[in-house]
Short mmCIF file of C-alpha atoms and ligand atoms in Angstrom, two decimals:
data_model
loop_
_atom_site.label_atom_id
_atom_site.label_comp_id
_atom_site.label_asym_id
_atom_site.label_seq_id
_atom_site.Cartn_x
_atom_site.Cartn_y
_atom_site.Cartn_z
CA MET A 1 27.36 225.83 183.85
CA ARG A 2 27.64 227.92 186.95
CA ARG A 3 25.22 225.58 188.67
CA LEU A 4 27.39 222.62 187.80
CA ALA A 5 30.43 224.42 189.22
CA ALA A 6 28.48 225.06 192.42
CA VAL A 7 27.62 221.36 192.71
CA PHE A 8 31.24 220.46 192.21
CA ALA A 9 32.35 223.00 194.77
CA LYS A 10 29.91 221.55 197.28
CA ARG A 11 31.06 218.07 196.57
CA ALA A 12 34.69 219.11 196.91
CA TRP A 13 33.88 220.55 200.33
CA ALA A 14 32.13 217.38 201.35
CA ILE A 15 35.07 215.28 200.22
CA ALA A 16 37.53 217.57 202.00
CA PHE A 17 35.36 217.41 205.13
CA PHE A 18 35.23 213.62 205.21
CA ALA A 19 38.91 213.33 204.37
CA ALA A 20 39.77 215.63 207.28
CA LEU A 21 37.44 213.67 209.56
CA GLY A 22 39.09 210.44 208.44
CA VAL A 23 42.54 211.81 209.22
CA LEU A 24 41.42 213.10 212.62
CA LEU A 25 39.78 209.81 213.55
CA TYR A 26 42.51 207.61 212.10
CA PRO A 27 44.36 206.81 215.36
CA TYR A 28 41.06 205.99 217.11
CA GLY A 29 39.84 203.95 214.16
CA ARG A 30 43.07 202.06 213.99
CA ALA A 31 43.16 201.44 217.75
CA LEU A 32 39.62 200.08 217.58
CA VAL A 33 40.10 197.87 214.54
CA LEU A 34 43.53 196.55 215.50
CA ASN A 35 42.81 196.13 219.21
CA VAL A 36 45.86 198.15 220.20
CA GLU A 37 47.25 197.23 223.61
CA GLU A 38 48.52 199.93 225.96
CA THR A 39 49.80 198.88 229.38
CA PRO A 40 49.81 201.25 232.40
CA ALA A 41 53.63 201.15 232.37
CA ARG A 42 53.70 202.29 228.73
CA ARG A 43 51.25 205.10 229.46
CA GLY A 44 53.43 206.04 232.44
CA TYR A 45 56.46 206.28 230.16
CA GLU A 46 54.58 208.63 227.80
CA ILE A 47 53.47 210.76 230.77
CA ALA A 48 57.06 210.91 232.09
CA LEU A 49 58.19 212.01 228.62
CA ARG A 50 55.74 214.89 228.40
CA SER A 51 56.16 215.87 232.08
CA GLY A 52 59.86 216.54 231.68
CA CYS A 53 60.92 213.76 234.10
CA PHE A 54 63.68 212.57 231.75
CA THR A 55 65.33 215.99 231.61
CA CYS A 56 66.51 215.36 235.18
CA HIS A 57 66.36 211.55 235.48
CA GLY A 58 68.08 210.93 232.13
CA PRO A 59 66.59 209.47 228.93
CA ASP A 60 64.31 206.54 229.84
CA GLY A 61 65.21 207.18 233.49
CA VAL A 62 68.81 205.91 233.15
CA GLY A 63 70.14 208.64 235.47
CA GLY A 64 73.55 210.27 235.13
CA VAL A 65 72.33 213.87 234.86
CA LYS A 66 74.75 216.14 236.75
CA ASN A 67 73.47 217.69 239.96
CA PRO A 68 76.18 219.97 241.35
CA GLY A 69 75.90 220.43 245.10
CA SER A 70 74.47 216.98 245.87
CA GLU A 71 76.52 214.17 247.45
CA ASP A 72 76.23 211.86 244.46
CA GLU A 73 76.57 214.83 242.10
CA GLU A 74 73.91 213.15 239.97
CA VAL A 75 70.14 212.87 239.89
CA PRO A 76 69.20 209.24 240.64
CA GLY A 77 67.90 207.08 237.77
CA PHE A 78 64.77 204.94 238.02
CA ALA A 79 66.69 201.63 237.93
CA GLY A 80 69.69 200.15 239.65
CA GLY A 81 68.60 201.06 243.18
CA VAL A 82 68.52 198.75 246.17
CA PRO A 83 65.12 198.44 247.78
CA MET A 84 66.20 200.17 250.98
CA MET A 85 68.03 203.03 249.33
CA TRP A 86 65.30 204.87 247.45
CA ALA A 87 61.63 204.99 248.09
CA ARG A 88 60.30 202.11 246.09
CA ASP A 89 57.06 201.40 247.81
CA GLU A 90 54.08 202.78 246.06
CA ALA A 91 53.08 205.31 248.73
CA GLU A 92 56.51 206.93 248.83
CA LEU A 93 56.84 207.03 245.04
CA ARG A 94 53.50 208.80 244.95
CA GLU A 95 54.70 211.33 247.55
CA TYR A 96 57.90 211.95 245.60
CA ILE A 97 55.89 212.73 242.48
CA LEU A 98 53.17 214.81 244.13
CA ASP A 99 55.18 216.63 246.82
CA GLY A 100 58.83 216.39 245.70
CA ALA A 101 59.67 213.97 248.54
CA PRO A 102 57.92 211.78 251.13
CA ALA A 103 56.57 213.64 254.19
CA ARG A 104 59.08 211.90 256.49
CA LYS A 105 61.89 213.50 254.45
CA ARG A 106 60.28 216.89 254.00
CA GLN A 107 59.83 217.16 257.77
CA ASP A 108 63.44 216.24 258.44
CA PRO A 109 65.46 219.48 258.92
CA GLU A 110 68.65 217.70 257.85
CA TYR A 111 67.11 216.72 254.50
CA ARG A 112 65.73 220.22 253.96
CA GLU A 113 69.13 221.74 254.71
CA LYS A 114 70.89 219.23 252.45
CA ILE A 115 68.78 219.83 249.36
CA ARG A 116 69.17 223.61 249.63
CA LYS A 117 72.65 223.11 248.19
CA TRP A 118 71.41 221.05 245.23
CA LEU A 119 71.03 222.80 241.90
CA LEU A 120 68.33 220.31 240.86
CA VAL A 121 65.61 219.34 243.29
CA MET A 122 62.63 217.11 242.65
CA PRO A 123 59.65 219.35 241.81
CA ALA A 124 56.17 218.75 243.29
CA TYR A 125 53.74 217.80 240.51
CA ARG A 126 50.57 218.16 242.60
CA GLY A 127 48.02 220.01 240.50
CA PHE A 128 49.89 219.17 237.29
CA LEU A 129 49.04 215.47 237.09
CA SER A 130 45.75 213.61 237.58
CA GLU A 131 45.49 210.70 240.00
CA ARG A 132 45.27 208.34 237.04
CA GLU A 133 48.47 209.79 235.57
CA VAL A 134 50.27 209.30 238.89
CA ASP A 135 49.06 205.65 238.95
CA ASP A 136 50.55 205.11 235.52
CA LEU A 137 53.82 206.86 236.44
CA VAL A 138 54.17 204.62 239.49
CA ALA A 139 53.50 201.52 237.35
CA TYR A 140 56.20 202.67 234.91
CA ILE A 141 58.78 203.50 237.60
CA ARG A 142 58.22 200.22 239.44
CA ALA A 143 58.47 198.17 236.24
CA ARG A 144 61.54 200.21 235.29
CA SER A 145 63.19 199.72 238.71
CA ASP A 146 64.24 196.11 237.90
CA LEU A 147 63.31 195.31 241.49
CA ILE A 148 60.22 193.21 240.71
CA VAL A 149 61.77 189.78 240.15
CA PRO A 150 60.57 186.17 240.26
CA SER A 151 61.37 184.00 243.28
CA ASP A 152 61.77 180.92 241.05
CA PRO A 153 65.57 180.61 240.44
CA LEU A 154 65.32 179.73 236.72
CA ALA A 155 62.95 182.62 235.99
CA ALA A 156 65.15 184.94 238.11
CA GLU A 157 68.11 183.92 235.93
CA GLY A 158 65.94 184.74 232.90
CA HIS A 159 65.30 188.21 234.32
CA GLU A 160 69.05 188.85 234.67
CA LEU A 161 69.57 187.68 231.10
CA ALA A 162 66.75 189.85 229.80
CA VAL A 163 68.47 192.88 231.37
CA GLN A 164 71.88 191.86 229.99
CA LEU A 165 70.62 191.08 226.48
CA GLY A 166 68.64 194.31 226.30
CA CYS A 167 65.17 192.81 225.75
CA PHE A 168 63.57 195.70 227.67
CA HIS A 169 64.99 198.38 225.37
CA CYS A 170 62.66 197.05 222.68
CA HIS A 171 59.89 195.38 224.69
CA GLY A 172 59.64 198.08 227.37
CA PRO A 173 60.32 197.69 231.12
CA MET A 174 59.29 194.15 232.20
CA GLY A 175 58.06 193.59 228.65
CA SER A 176 55.32 196.21 228.97
CA GLY A 177 55.50 196.83 225.20
CA GLY A 178 54.76 199.87 223.11
CA PRO A 179 57.95 201.38 221.62
CA PRO A 180 57.15 202.53 218.07
CA ASN A 181 57.86 200.19 215.18
CA PRO A 182 57.08 201.83 211.82
CA GLY A 183 55.85 199.44 209.14
CA SER A 184 54.78 196.75 211.59
CA PHE A 185 51.18 195.50 211.76
CA LYS A 186 50.16 197.47 214.87
CA GLY A 187 52.85 200.15 214.70
CA TYR A 188 54.60 199.24 217.98
CA ILE A 189 56.70 196.47 219.51
CA PRO A 190 54.45 193.95 221.28
CA GLY A 191 54.75 193.36 225.02
CA TRP A 192 54.31 190.26 227.15
CA TRP A 193 51.55 191.38 229.52
CA GLY A 194 48.33 190.82 227.60
CA HIS A 195 46.50 189.86 224.42
CA ASP A 196 49.27 190.85 221.98
CA PHE A 197 51.43 188.14 223.54
CA ARG A 198 48.62 185.57 223.42
CA ASP A 199 48.06 186.33 219.72
CA LEU A 200 51.74 185.98 218.87
CA VAL A 201 52.75 183.15 221.17
CA ARG A 202 50.37 180.17 221.18
CA ASN A 203 52.66 177.72 223.04
CA ASP A 204 56.16 177.19 224.40
CA ASP A 205 57.44 175.93 221.04
CA GLU A 206 56.52 179.26 219.48
CA LEU A 207 58.04 181.17 222.40
CA ARG A 208 61.33 179.30 221.99
CA GLN A 209 61.27 179.88 218.25
CA TRP A 210 60.68 183.62 218.68
CA ILE A 211 63.75 183.90 220.89
CA ARG A 212 65.96 181.52 218.92
CA GLU A 213 65.05 182.64 215.41
CA GLY A 214 63.40 186.05 215.74
CA ASN A 215 60.15 184.87 214.14
CA ILE A 216 57.84 181.86 214.01
CA ASP A 217 56.68 179.47 211.25
CA ARG A 218 53.00 180.39 211.71
CA LEU A 219 53.68 184.03 210.73
CA ARG A 220 56.56 183.46 208.34
CA THR A 221 54.37 181.31 206.08
CA HIS A 222 51.33 183.61 206.28
CA PRO A 223 51.27 185.97 203.24
CA ILE A 224 49.91 189.06 205.06
CA ALA A 225 51.97 188.57 208.23
CA ARG A 226 55.04 187.99 206.06
CA TRP A 227 54.49 191.36 204.38
CA PHE A 228 54.50 193.16 207.75
CA ILE A 229 57.50 191.16 209.01
CA ASP A 230 59.52 192.32 206.00
CA ARG A 231 58.29 195.91 206.26
CA GLN A 232 58.76 196.55 209.99
CA ARG A 233 61.83 198.68 210.69
CA VAL A 234 62.65 197.18 214.09
CA TYR A 235 62.84 193.40 214.14
CA MET A 236 63.22 190.69 216.74
CA PRO A 237 66.85 189.49 216.76
CA ALA A 238 67.62 185.76 216.53
CA TYR A 239 69.45 184.83 219.75
CA LYS A 240 70.31 181.23 218.88
CA ASP A 241 74.07 181.79 218.51
CA VAL A 242 74.49 183.89 221.64
CA ILE A 243 72.55 181.86 224.23
CA ASN A 244 72.75 178.20 225.24
CA ASP A 245 69.80 175.87 225.95
CA ARG A 246 69.81 176.59 229.67
CA GLN A 247 69.68 180.34 229.02
CA LEU A 248 66.83 179.83 226.57
CA ASP A 249 64.93 177.88 229.27
CA ALA A 250 65.57 180.73 231.71
CA LEU A 251 64.28 183.39 229.29
CA VAL A 252 61.20 181.29 228.54
CA ALA A 253 60.54 180.87 232.29
CA TYR A 254 60.89 184.63 232.84
CA VAL A 255 58.67 185.69 229.93
CA ARG A 256 56.05 183.15 231.11
CA TRP A 257 56.28 184.53 234.66
CA VAL A 258 55.76 188.08 233.38
CA HIS A 259 52.77 187.01 231.31
CA ALA A 260 51.20 185.03 234.19
CA GLY A 261 51.04 188.37 236.03
CA GLY A 262 51.14 187.22 239.68
CA TRP A 263 53.62 190.06 240.31
CA LYS A 264 50.87 192.59 239.59
CA GLU A 265 49.81 192.26 243.20
CA GLN A 266 53.09 194.02 243.97
CA LEU A 267 52.18 196.68 241.46
CA ARG A 268 48.59 197.44 242.33
CA SER A 269 48.13 200.29 239.88
CA ALA A 270 49.03 198.04 236.93
CA GLU A 271 45.64 196.39 237.25
CA ARG A 272 43.55 199.52 236.97
C1 HEC B 301 64.30 219.43 238.07
C2 HEC B 301 64.76 218.07 238.08
C3 HEC B 301 63.73 216.95 238.27
C4 HEC B 301 62.59 216.70 237.54
C5 HEC B 301 62.03 217.52 236.39
C6 HEC B 301 62.02 215.48 238.08
N1 HEC B 301 62.80 215.01 239.10
FE1 HEC B 301 62.43 213.36 240.23
N2 HEC B 301 64.06 213.77 241.39
C7 HEC B 301 64.93 214.81 241.20
C8 HEC B 301 65.96 214.76 242.22
C9 HEC B 301 67.12 215.72 242.37
C10 HEC B 301 65.67 213.64 243.04
C11 HEC B 301 66.43 213.14 244.28
C12 HEC B 301 65.65 213.52 245.52
C13 HEC B 301 66.12 212.84 246.76
O1 HEC B 301 67.14 212.16 246.74
O2 HEC B 301 65.44 213.00 247.76
C14 HEC B 301 64.46 213.05 242.49
C15 HEC B 301 63.84 211.92 243.01
C16 HEC B 301 62.80 211.25 242.43
C17 HEC B 301 62.26 210.01 242.89
C18 HEC B 301 62.75 209.21 244.09
C19 HEC B 301 64.06 208.55 243.80
C20 HEC B 301 63.92 207.38 242.90
O3 HEC B 301 64.64 207.36 241.87
O4 HEC B 301 63.12 206.51 243.17
C21 HEC B 301 61.26 209.66 242.03
C22 HEC B 301 60.40 208.43 242.07
C23 HEC B 301 61.15 210.72 241.05
N3 HEC B 301 62.11 211.67 241.31
C24 HEC B 301 60.25 210.71 240.01
C25 HEC B 301 60.10 211.77 239.10
C26 HEC B 301 59.04 211.84 238.12
C27 HEC B 301 58.01 210.77 237.87
C28 HEC B 301 59.20 213.02 237.47
C29 HEC B 301 58.31 213.61 236.39
C30 HEC B 301 56.88 213.63 236.68
C31 HEC B 301 60.37 213.68 238.03
N4 HEC B 301 60.87 212.89 239.01
C32 HEC B 301 60.86 214.89 237.61
C33 HEC B 301 64.87 215.74 240.19
C34 HEC B 301 63.85 215.87 239.26
C1 HEC B 302 65.82 195.27 218.60
C2 HEC B 302 64.57 195.09 219.29
C3 HEC B 302 64.27 193.79 220.01
C4 HEC B 302 65.02 193.18 220.99
C5 HEC B 302 66.37 193.61 221.53
C6 HEC B 302 64.26 192.04 221.42
N1 HEC B 302 63.08 191.96 220.73
FE1 HEC B 302 61.65 190.52 220.93
N2 HEC B 302 60.61 191.33 219.39
C7 HEC B 302 60.94 192.49 218.73
C8 HEC B 302 59.95 192.74 217.71
C9 HEC B 302 59.94 193.92 216.74
C10 HEC B 302 59.00 191.69 217.79
C11 HEC B 302 57.78 191.49 216.89
C12 HEC B 302 58.30 190.81 215.66
C13 HEC B 302 57.31 190.51 214.59
O1 HEC B 302 56.10 190.76 214.76
O2 HEC B 302 57.78 189.98 213.57
C14 HEC B 302 59.44 190.84 218.87
C15 HEC B 302 58.77 189.69 219.28
C16 HEC B 302 59.06 188.99 220.43
C17 HEC B 302 58.22 187.98 221.03
C18 HEC B 302 56.86 187.50 220.52
C19 HEC B 302 55.70 188.44 220.72
C20 HEC B 302 55.61 189.31 221.92
O3 HEC B 302 54.51 189.41 222.53
O4 HEC B 302 56.60 189.99 222.29
C21 HEC B 302 58.86 187.54 222.16
C22 HEC B 302 58.37 186.51 223.15
C23 HEC B 302 60.11 188.27 222.25
N3 HEC B 302 60.20 189.14 221.19
C24 HEC B 302 61.04 188.08 223.25
C25 HEC B 302 62.24 188.76 223.34
C26 HEC B 302 63.28 188.46 224.30
C27 HEC B 302 63.18 187.41 225.40
C28 HEC B 302 64.31 189.32 224.05
C29 HEC B 302 65.66 189.40 224.74
C30 HEC B 302 66.41 188.18 224.81
C31 HEC B 302 63.90 190.16 222.94
N4 HEC B 302 62.65 189.78 222.53
C32 HEC B 302 64.66 191.17 222.40
C33 HEC B 302 62.03 193.29 218.96
C34 HEC B 302 63.05 193.01 219.85
#
């Protein structure tokens, strides 16, 4: 009897052990099985979140945080700048993050004097972030800046519309994907940069249907996909009543331009 109890006890331990292992490995297992996509810009967002960047730059880098003593009285956000106003080239962004400001500014006595009056100054993160993390932060900030735009007029119009209609709130800056979506198949909102997009959008007809109707026939009629569509807590809105055909063409051109990825040359770190 006692022996039997001992066997049971052992087995209970073994079960508990494997259950714990299963729980610990779950995110890795799921990422492997589901082929989870994580873009550099999404990783950069997560790094910004845990590095405290948004405490000063506002949630999601929208700006508006009060900075008494500075001329603008606010900490700048990551978007809405003009290219000449803030450092937007990669090297200067890197210097801001690592040293608090680019060398040309730090050496300027006027700048040093000016920021002494600011209650909030940009901290130097050198030693707190790895090179890889800085790469990802730069990818996020550049995607978030809204300054990487297509030269094709129709696609450029699509970019404007995407900002106005709020596509990026769900799909991430420049459609980099990743915001959580409980109940959905992969657990996050898909982006437009890589294989998630290719799986969900096989051709332009499907792309148009996604935007017009918020879902596509191929998934709607598939029993398993249907189950996840109904379960997901965040869903793709149907835009058909709020955009005209020209605007739909523009959005399609923009999303295609993002997916084609030629702009990544402007955003070197996005390719690593
Ligand atoms: C304590 C507040 C504070 C924190 C925390 C902070 N910043 Fe800043 N940041 C500032 C201020 C103030 C400026 C404006 C400096 C200037 O105008 O020279 C600035 C400027 C910048 C700039 C250049 C201006 C722009 O918008 O392009 C970048 C890029 C930047 N910060 C990125 C970051 C990142 C990334 C993090 C987190 C790793 C971060 N900041 C954390 C206060 C902060
Ligand atoms: C409220 C959040 C939300 C907004 C706003 C939103 N989407 Fe979506 N979108 C989703 C979700 C969630 C899915 C995935 C739906 C599914 O799997 O059923 C999706 C799917 C898509 C897809 C197909 C798959 C992919 O890779 O993304 C495209 C394309 C798309 N949306 C484009 C847009 C465009 C363009 C806009 C702006 C006009 C937009 N979305 C606005 C949530 C949103």
